[in-house]
Amino acid sequence: MTTSHHREHPSSETDTASAAARAIEPERAVGKGVTATITALVLSAMIMILNETVLSVALPNLMVEFTVTATTAQWLTTGFLLTMAVVIPTTGFLLQRFTTRRLFVWALLLFIAGTVLAAVAPSFAVLLAARVIQASGTAIILPVLMTTTLTMVPVAYRGTVMGLNAIVISVAPAIGPTLSGLILNSLSWRWVFGLMIPVAAIVFLVGVIAIRTTGETRKAPLDAVSVVLSAVAFGGIVYSLSSIGELLHGAWIPLIALVVGAATLAVFIARQRTLQKSGSVLLDLRPFAVHNFRISVAMLMLLMGTLLGTVMVIPIFLQNGRGISVLTIGLLLLPGGLVQGIISPVIGRLYDKVGPRPLVIPGAFILAAGQWWLSTVTTGTPLGLVIAMHVMFCIGFGMLMTPLMTTALGALPRELYGHGSAIMNTLQQLGGAAGTAVLIAAMTIGTTTAAASGVAAEASVVAGTEKAFFVGGILGLATILCSFFVRRLPDEAPANQEPLEATERVDA
């Protein structure tokens, strides 16, 4: 999609002006086409990302209809995220081999096919397979959106546009439960997918018309061994985390899966380093050499873990622990989603002016405070207070997402945008899958332990919820610790990168 460009840092005002002109050249050359392309990608990504959490409110109903446990049912979300973590590493190859338009077409076709299958799924296994197909399309569209933003949007406005992208990545999962709650109040869970089909079809048509073929492609090799290794590595790690509750019953499979996954991941990394020399690497790991990329991606993993874990635990707590209807649950989660949608563009504009640290550090404290506050819920906690807890968490999340995405990718040279985006999105999905699995596992362990001691069913669910958000609070503390290491220094920008105005600004 993009070609490598070598540039020297401008050493005079004339060179600086020339470099700035080159930085905005893509926008001038494409004109309205840039806006149309990004709009089509944003709309498609929003619909797809909604599916990460759209079934969270429906899980209790699905558990009854298909006779599965909460641990099994949560694989409808974990499996979605895991598939994305497996497919996204290949997008570095796909972005070189195919045009934006072709990738968009295939992504939407996969998503629509998976959605249709999910709407008519006769069994849990078929529904899970449909989710995997949906996730395959979603995995393609996210890196395409990020790479297109980096290559087409001038540096001075990246924070603002990334703020809009953050609405897709962070707000869509937050409002997923609200939409599904509204649908489930009157219709069956199948309509969650049925109503999505015509919307996805319309977005597909809009994208086909709006997106024009841009950039250059080349016949890049695809290393099948690396694809298999990544699938085994991420699959083993996420499976072990999602099955952690089985350790209480003496099961060893989760530990074996963790060891196999970690060992395979080490082999995958070693193979990518070897393939780098021949230019046939599946996932270029050089972005990890950049400090801001490493720290920002680590924090993004923690963020997605707490976000997706939270929107999975809260509906189970409210429905099984408090007896709240699915419609009410959806409405209770709506304020948090709206807050994220409102502040994300604002935070993006602030980022363009002040850089990451003034936003990231307080945002981390607010996010952690929201998690610890949620860990204090009881059977008598007023619903208004639960909303306030969730809103506080969402404010912190919104203050972190845009600065971290922009800082991570903005620190890379142009030729690594595609691979950096693939790495970031892969690890975000892995973090989301792991966070969901760990928080659900903590909730299951807490609920089971409380029930075994003679506590009533609803009270035991509340006890499990407290344990889940205790774990979320620990993740929040880790986020605070990482936030102090985010920086943007002039000497961090690679020599062959476009001059980054924001990068050259030292944070106070």
mmCIF file of N, CA and C in Angstrom, residues 60 63 315-324 329 457-459 461:
data_model
loop_
_atom_site.group_PDB
_atom_site.id
_atom_site.type_symbol
_atom_site.label_atom_id
_atom_site.label_comp_id
_atom_site.label_asym_id
_atom_site.label_seq_id
_atom_site.Cartn_x
_atom_site.Cartn_y
_atom_site.Cartn_z
ATOM 1 N N PRO A 60 -26.354 -14.550 29.148
ATOM 2 C CA PRO A 60 -27.217 -15.378 30.001
ATOM 3 C C PRO A 60 -28.269 -16.148 29.201
ATOM 4 N N MET A 63 -26.531 -18.948 27.292
ATOM 5 C CA MET A 63 -26.143 -20.030 28.199
ATOM 6 C C MET A 63 -27.309 -20.984 28.426
ATOM 7 N N PRO A 315 -22.784 -6.687 32.732
ATOM 8 C CA PRO A 315 -24.103 -7.248 32.415
ATOM 9 C C PRO A 315 -24.443 -8.513 33.205
ATOM 10 N N ILE A 316 -23.443 -9.392 33.399
ATOM 11 C CA ILE A 316 -23.687 -10.611 34.185
ATOM 12 C C ILE A 316 -24.020 -10.244 35.626
ATOM 13 N N PHE A 317 -23.291 -9.270 36.178
ATOM 14 C CA PHE A 317 -23.545 -8.813 37.548
ATOM 15 C C PHE A 317 -24.951 -8.237 37.685
ATOM 16 N N LEU A 318 -25.340 -7.374 36.752
ATOM 17 C CA LEU A 318 -26.641 -6.718 36.854
ATOM 18 C C LEU A 318 -27.797 -7.682 36.609
ATOM 19 N N GLN A 319 -27.613 -8.631 35.672
ATOM 20 C CA GLN A 319 -28.715 -9.536 35.354
ATOM 21 C C GLN A 319 -28.832 -10.687 36.348
ATOM 22 N N ASN A 320 -27.718 -11.338 36.659
ATOM 23 C CA ASN A 320 -27.763 -12.501 37.546
ATOM 24 C C ASN A 320 -27.616 -12.142 39.020
ATOM 25 N N GLY A 321 -26.959 -11.009 39.303
ATOM 26 C CA GLY A 321 -26.750 -10.619 40.690
ATOM 27 C C GLY A 321 -27.769 -9.616 41.201
ATOM 28 N N ARG A 322 -28.377 -8.847 40.272
ATOM 29 C CA ARG A 322 -29.340 -7.821 40.694
ATOM 30 C C ARG A 322 -30.713 -8.005 40.066
ATOM 31 N N GLY A 323 -30.857 -8.938 39.124
ATOM 32 C CA GLY A 323 -32.154 -9.198 38.501
ATOM 33 C C GLY A 323 -32.632 -8.085 37.589
ATOM 34 N N ILE A 324 -31.699 -7.346 36.965
ATOM 35 C CA ILE A 324 -32.045 -6.232 36.093
ATOM 36 C C ILE A 324 -32.340 -6.754 34.682
ATOM 37 N N ILE A 329 -30.147 -2.837 31.488
ATOM 38 C CA ILE A 329 -28.684 -2.986 31.488
ATOM 39 C C ILE A 329 -28.076 -2.203 30.339
ATOM 40 N N ALA A 457 -27.517 -17.371 45.792
ATOM 41 C CA ALA A 457 -27.070 -17.307 44.396
ATOM 42 C C ALA A 457 -26.732 -15.884 43.962
ATOM 43 N N GLU A 458 -27.658 -14.936 44.206
ATOM 44 C CA GLU A 458 -27.414 -13.560 43.762
ATOM 45 C C GLU A 458 -26.230 -12.944 44.495
ATOM 46 N N ALA A 459 -26.132 -13.195 45.785
ATOM 47 C CA ALA A 459 -25.024 -12.645 46.559
ATOM 48 C C ALA A 459 -23.690 -13.239 46.120
ATOM 49 N N VAL A 461 -22.928 -14.109 43.072
ATOM 50 C CA VAL A 461 -22.554 -13.424 41.826
ATOM 51 C C VAL A 461 -21.916 -12.073 42.133
#
